[in-house]
Amino acid sequence: MKHIDKVEGAGEEFLTFTLGREEYGVDILKVQEIRGYESVTQLANAPDYIKGVINLRGKIVPIIDLRIKFRQDKVSYDQYTVVIIVDLSDRTTGIVVDGVSDVLTLAPGQIRPTPHFTSELATDYIRGLGSVDTRMLILVNIEKLLNTEELAALEALS
């Protein structure tokens, strides 16, 4: 992580990460840890964005590659690829991203509502848009992004 920016007044902290050229933010309270990408145990018949599972201190954790889920053209695994381990209610999940940037505190005035698009474009996982100087962050509701039906199906496979 590079640095922590503080904003005066009450705010929310977000861990920022990159997927391609876009920058995203997830509620820091949902983040358990950040790990380098490691090999996973693949599961038969899982969707391509579900890379498999890892054993994290005795707990089986599904690993979801957000780059594939978001249909990025080029997905490569290198020394910058990281896995963010997040806590979703009673389920721990890993998400693969291109890299982690930093932790930002956003004041309420820096968070804008999600723009409305046609019903064909699923944006219910976008909590809002954050702006810091010239940066625009897509703030993700991680529970809605990693819907529980997909994860329950994954657990049934493992």
PDB file of C-alpha atoms in Angstrom:
ATOM      1  CA  MET A   1       0.000   0.000   0.000  1.00  0.00           C
ATOM      2  CA  LYS A   2       1.336   3.397  -0.932  1.00  0.00           C
ATOM      3  CA  HIS A   3      -0.144   5.863   1.571  1.00  0.00           C
ATOM      4  CA  ILE A   4      -3.197   6.830   3.558  1.00  0.00           C
ATOM      5  CA  ASP A   5      -5.045  10.057   2.657  1.00  0.00           C
ATOM      6  CA  LYS A   6      -7.048  11.634   5.469  1.00  0.00           C
ATOM      7  CA  VAL A   7     -10.025  13.895   4.863  1.00  0.00           C
ATOM      8  CA  GLU A   8     -11.337  16.252   7.547  1.00  0.00           C
ATOM      9  CA  GLY A   9     -14.629  15.258   9.178  1.00  0.00           C
ATOM     10  CA  ALA A  10     -16.451  11.972   9.394  1.00  0.00           C
ATOM     11  CA  GLY A  11     -15.758   9.661   6.532  1.00  0.00           C
ATOM     12  CA  GLU A  12     -15.579   6.069   5.401  1.00  0.00           C
ATOM     13  CA  GLU A  13     -12.395   4.157   4.640  1.00  0.00           C
ATOM     14  CA  PHE A  14     -11.998   2.220   1.417  1.00  0.00           C
ATOM     15  CA  LEU A  15      -9.270  -0.108   0.207  1.00  0.00           C
ATOM     16  CA  THR A  16      -8.655   0.890  -3.403  1.00  0.00           C
ATOM     17  CA  PHE A  17      -7.627  -1.587  -6.074  1.00  0.00           C
ATOM     18  CA  THR A  18      -7.229  -1.651  -9.826  1.00  0.00           C
ATOM     19  CA  LEU A  19      -8.847  -3.783 -12.500  1.00  0.00           C
ATOM     20  CA  GLY A  20      -7.429  -2.820 -15.870  1.00  0.00           C
ATOM     21  CA  ARG A  21      -7.516   0.965 -16.137  1.00  0.00           C
ATOM     22  CA  GLU A  22     -10.304   1.410 -13.586  1.00  0.00           C
ATOM     23  CA  GLU A  23      -9.919   2.013  -9.873  1.00  0.00           C
ATOM     24  CA  TYR A  24     -12.349   0.507  -7.381  1.00  0.00           C
ATOM     25  CA  GLY A  25     -12.925   0.848  -3.659  1.00  0.00           C
ATOM     26  CA  VAL A  26     -14.255  -1.646  -1.134  1.00  0.00           C
ATOM     27  CA  ASP A  27     -15.220  -0.947   2.476  1.00  0.00           C
ATOM     28  CA  ILE A  28     -12.042  -1.493   4.500  1.00  0.00           C
ATOM     29  CA  LEU A  29     -14.079  -3.178   7.253  1.00  0.00           C
ATOM     30  CA  LYS A  30     -14.839  -6.054   4.840  1.00  0.00           C
ATOM     31  CA  VAL A  31     -11.127  -6.698   4.154  1.00  0.00           C
ATOM     32  CA  GLN A  32      -9.483  -9.427   6.201  1.00  0.00           C
ATOM     33  CA  GLU A  33      -6.075  -9.496   4.486  1.00  0.00           C
ATOM     34  CA  ILE A  34      -4.190  -8.985   1.238  1.00  0.00           C
ATOM     35  CA  ARG A  35      -2.124 -11.827  -0.217  1.00  0.00           C
ATOM     36  CA  GLY A  36      -0.033 -12.444  -3.284  1.00  0.00           C
ATOM     37  CA  TYR A  37      -1.663 -14.645  -5.908  1.00  0.00           C
ATOM     38  CA  GLU A  38      -0.900 -18.332  -5.391  1.00  0.00           C
ATOM     39  CA  SER A  39      -1.980 -21.486  -7.129  1.00  0.00           C
ATOM     40  CA  VAL A  40      -5.494 -22.673  -6.359  1.00  0.00           C
ATOM     41  CA  THR A  41      -7.247 -26.024  -6.384  1.00  0.00           C
ATOM     42  CA  GLN A  42      -9.539 -25.912  -9.395  1.00  0.00           C
ATOM     43  CA  LEU A  43     -13.074 -27.221  -9.210  1.00  0.00           C
ATOM     44  CA  ALA A  44     -14.749 -29.016 -12.096  1.00  0.00           C
ATOM     45  CA  ASN A  45     -17.790 -27.346 -13.668  1.00  0.00           C
ATOM     46  CA  ALA A  46     -17.202 -24.002 -11.925  1.00  0.00           C
ATOM     47  CA  PRO A  47     -17.664 -20.793 -13.952  1.00  0.00           C
ATOM     48  CA  ASP A  48     -14.390 -19.530 -15.474  1.00  0.00           C
ATOM     49  CA  TYR A  49     -14.142 -16.550 -13.116  1.00  0.00           C
ATOM     50  CA  ILE A  50     -14.134 -18.903 -10.107  1.00  0.00           C
ATOM     51  CA  LYS A  51     -10.471 -19.865 -10.107  1.00  0.00           C
ATOM     52  CA  GLY A  52     -10.910 -22.492  -7.393  1.00  0.00           C
ATOM     53  CA  VAL A  53     -10.261 -22.682  -3.670  1.00  0.00           C
ATOM     54  CA  ILE A  54      -7.342 -22.257  -1.295  1.00  0.00           C
ATOM     55  CA  ASN A  55      -6.744 -23.522   2.216  1.00  0.00           C
ATOM     56  CA  LEU A  56      -6.378 -20.442   4.398  1.00  0.00           C
ATOM     57  CA  ARG A  57      -5.290 -21.551   7.873  1.00  0.00           C
ATOM     58  CA  GLY A  58      -7.581 -24.579   7.754  1.00  0.00           C
ATOM     59  CA  LYS A  59     -10.509 -22.779   6.124  1.00  0.00           C
ATOM     60  CA  ILE A  60     -11.499 -23.474   2.501  1.00  0.00           C
ATOM     61  CA  VAL A  61     -11.806 -20.114   0.726  1.00  0.00           C
ATOM     62  CA  PRO A  62     -13.230 -19.682  -2.810  1.00  0.00           C
ATOM     63  CA  ILE A  63     -11.149 -17.464  -5.116  1.00  0.00           C
ATOM     64  CA  ILE A  64     -12.984 -15.307  -7.663  1.00  0.00           C
ATOM     65  CA  ASP A  65     -11.073 -13.450 -10.376  1.00  0.00           C
ATOM     66  CA  LEU A  66     -12.874 -10.121 -10.746  1.00  0.00           C
ATOM     67  CA  ARG A  67     -10.938  -9.423 -13.940  1.00  0.00           C
ATOM     68  CA  ILE A  68     -12.630 -12.394 -15.619  1.00  0.00           C
ATOM     69  CA  LYS A  69     -16.000 -11.639 -13.994  1.00  0.00           C
ATOM     70  CA  PHE A  70     -15.772  -8.099 -15.423  1.00  0.00           C
ATOM     71  CA  ARG A  71     -14.780  -9.512 -18.856  1.00  0.00           C
ATOM     72  CA  GLN A  72     -11.356  -7.928 -19.153  1.00  0.00           C
ATOM     73  CA  ASP A  73      -9.559  -8.752 -22.380  1.00  0.00           C
ATOM     74  CA  LYS A  74      -6.127  -9.615 -21.022  1.00  0.00           C
ATOM     75  CA  VAL A  75      -5.843 -11.418 -17.713  1.00  0.00           C
ATOM     76  CA  SER A  76      -2.324 -12.278 -16.624  1.00  0.00           C
ATOM     77  CA  TYR A  77      -0.858 -13.348 -13.324  1.00  0.00           C
ATOM     78  CA  ASP A  78       2.350 -11.626 -12.268  1.00  0.00           C
ATOM     79  CA  GLN A  79       4.107 -10.314  -9.152  1.00  0.00           C
ATOM     80  CA  TYR A  80       1.568  -7.463  -8.864  1.00  0.00           C
ATOM     81  CA  THR A  81      -1.522  -9.695  -8.940  1.00  0.00           C
ATOM     82  CA  VAL A  82      -3.064  -9.889  -5.478  1.00  0.00           C
ATOM     83  CA  VAL A  83      -5.903 -11.591  -3.687  1.00  0.00           C
ATOM     84  CA  ILE A  84      -7.997  -9.528  -1.307  1.00  0.00           C
ATOM     85  CA  ILE A  85      -9.549 -11.778   1.335  1.00  0.00           C
ATOM     86  CA  VAL A  86     -12.947 -10.335   2.275  1.00  0.00           C
ATOM     87  CA  ASP A  87     -15.482 -11.278   4.928  1.00  0.00           C
ATOM     88  CA  LEU A  88     -19.056 -11.536   3.658  1.00  0.00           C
ATOM     89  CA  SER A  89     -21.392 -12.162   6.585  1.00  0.00           C
ATOM     90  CA  ASP A  90     -20.479 -15.745   7.467  1.00  0.00           C
ATOM     91  CA  ARG A  91     -18.414 -16.467   4.348  1.00  0.00           C
ATOM     92  CA  THR A  92     -14.774 -15.675   3.582  1.00  0.00           C
ATOM     93  CA  THR A  93     -13.917 -15.177  -0.098  1.00  0.00           C
ATOM     94  CA  GLY A  94     -10.847 -14.127  -2.051  1.00  0.00           C
ATOM     95  CA  ILE A  95     -11.020 -11.729  -4.981  1.00  0.00           C
ATOM     96  CA  VAL A  96      -8.211 -11.515  -7.542  1.00  0.00           C
ATOM     97  CA  VAL A  97      -7.356  -7.984  -8.697  1.00  0.00           C
ATOM     98  CA  ASP A  98      -4.542  -6.385 -10.706  1.00  0.00           C
ATOM     99  CA  GLY A  99      -3.162  -4.542  -7.698  1.00  0.00           C
ATOM    100  CA  VAL A 100      -3.952  -2.739  -4.469  1.00  0.00           C
ATOM    101  CA  SER A 101      -3.448   1.026  -4.445  1.00  0.00           C
ATOM    102  CA  ASP A 102      -4.029   2.490  -0.990  1.00  0.00           C
ATOM    103  CA  VAL A 103      -6.540   3.214   1.744  1.00  0.00           C
ATOM    104  CA  LEU A 104      -8.605   6.370   1.326  1.00  0.00           C
ATOM    105  CA  THR A 105     -10.985   8.106   3.690  1.00  0.00           C
ATOM    106  CA  LEU A 106     -13.891   9.635   1.790  1.00  0.00           C
ATOM    107  CA  ALA A 107     -16.112  12.276   3.333  1.00  0.00           C
ATOM    108  CA  PRO A 108     -19.849  11.995   2.531  1.00  0.00           C
ATOM    109  CA  GLY A 109     -19.529  14.871   0.029  1.00  0.00           C
ATOM    110  CA  GLN A 110     -16.936  12.895  -1.948  1.00  0.00           C
ATOM    111  CA  ILE A 111     -19.339   9.993  -2.593  1.00  0.00           C
ATOM    112  CA  ARG A 112     -21.793  10.446  -5.453  1.00  0.00           C
ATOM    113  CA  PRO A 113     -24.812   8.250  -6.226  1.00  0.00           C
ATOM    114  CA  THR A 114     -24.560   5.629  -8.939  1.00  0.00           C
ATOM    115  CA  PRO A 115     -25.708   6.940 -12.348  1.00  0.00           C
ATOM    116  CA  HIS A 116     -28.822   5.251 -13.729  1.00  0.00           C
ATOM    117  CA  PHE A 117     -28.379   3.114 -16.827  1.00  0.00           C
ATOM    118  CA  THR A 118     -30.684   0.901 -18.830  1.00  0.00           C
ATOM    119  CA  SER A 119     -31.956  -2.216 -17.098  1.00  0.00           C
ATOM    120  CA  GLU A 120     -29.647  -4.333 -19.287  1.00  0.00           C
ATOM    121  CA  LEU A 121     -26.591  -3.028 -17.438  1.00  0.00           C
ATOM    122  CA  ALA A 122     -26.341  -4.561 -13.961  1.00  0.00           C
ATOM    123  CA  THR A 123     -25.044  -1.874 -11.603  1.00  0.00           C
ATOM    124  CA  ASP A 124     -26.705  -2.901  -8.337  1.00  0.00           C
ATOM    125  CA  TYR A 125     -23.275  -3.849  -6.952  1.00  0.00           C
ATOM    126  CA  ILE A 126     -22.038  -0.246  -7.375  1.00  0.00           C
ATOM    127  CA  ARG A 127     -22.543   1.607  -4.123  1.00  0.00           C
ATOM    128  CA  GLY A 128     -21.542   4.946  -5.596  1.00  0.00           C
ATOM    129  CA  LEU A 129     -18.698   6.880  -7.171  1.00  0.00           C
ATOM    130  CA  GLY A 130     -15.962   8.399  -5.077  1.00  0.00           C
ATOM    131  CA  SER A 131     -13.908  11.376  -6.157  1.00  0.00           C
ATOM    132  CA  VAL A 132     -10.539  12.412  -4.762  1.00  0.00           C
ATOM    133  CA  ASP A 133      -8.820  15.235  -6.656  1.00  0.00           C
ATOM    134  CA  THR A 134      -8.706  13.936 -10.262  1.00  0.00           C
ATOM    135  CA  ARG A 135      -9.320  10.284  -9.323  1.00  0.00           C
ATOM    136  CA  MET A 136     -12.698   8.611  -9.800  1.00  0.00           C
ATOM    137  CA  LEU A 137     -13.337   5.419  -7.807  1.00  0.00           C
ATOM    138  CA  ILE A 138     -16.090   2.897  -8.387  1.00  0.00           C
ATOM    139  CA  LEU A 139     -17.242   2.013  -4.866  1.00  0.00           C
ATOM    140  CA  VAL A 140     -18.294  -1.623  -4.729  1.00  0.00           C
ATOM    141  CA  ASN A 141     -20.850  -3.284  -2.463  1.00  0.00           C
ATOM    142  CA  ILE A 142     -18.914  -6.528  -2.223  1.00  0.00           C
ATOM    143  CA  GLU A 143     -21.888  -8.581  -0.958  1.00  0.00           C
ATOM    144  CA  LYS A 144     -23.961  -7.685  -4.006  1.00  0.00           C
ATOM    145  CA  LEU A 145     -21.038  -8.182  -6.372  1.00  0.00           C
ATOM    146  CA  LEU A 146     -20.282 -11.659  -5.082  1.00  0.00           C
ATOM    147  CA  ASN A 147     -23.834 -12.834  -4.922  1.00  0.00           C
ATOM    148  CA  THR A 148     -24.515 -15.512  -2.379  1.00  0.00           C
ATOM    149  CA  GLU A 149     -26.195 -17.895  -4.831  1.00  0.00           C
ATOM    150  CA  GLU A 150     -22.933 -18.213  -6.795  1.00  0.00           C
ATOM    151  CA  LEU A 151     -20.926 -18.803  -3.651  1.00  0.00           C
ATOM    152  CA  ALA A 152     -23.415 -21.327  -2.282  1.00  0.00           C
ATOM    153  CA  ALA A 153     -23.200 -23.247  -5.583  1.00  0.00           C
ATOM    154  CA  LEU A 154     -19.415 -23.128  -5.319  1.00  0.00           C
ATOM    155  CA  GLU A 155     -19.475 -24.537  -1.792  1.00  0.00           C
ATOM    156  CA  ALA A 156     -21.632 -27.395  -3.036  1.00  0.00           C
ATOM    157  CA  LEU A 157     -18.910 -28.234  -5.591  1.00  0.00           C
ATOM    158  CA  SER A 158     -16.057 -28.214  -3.071  1.00  0.00           C
TER     159      SER A 158
END
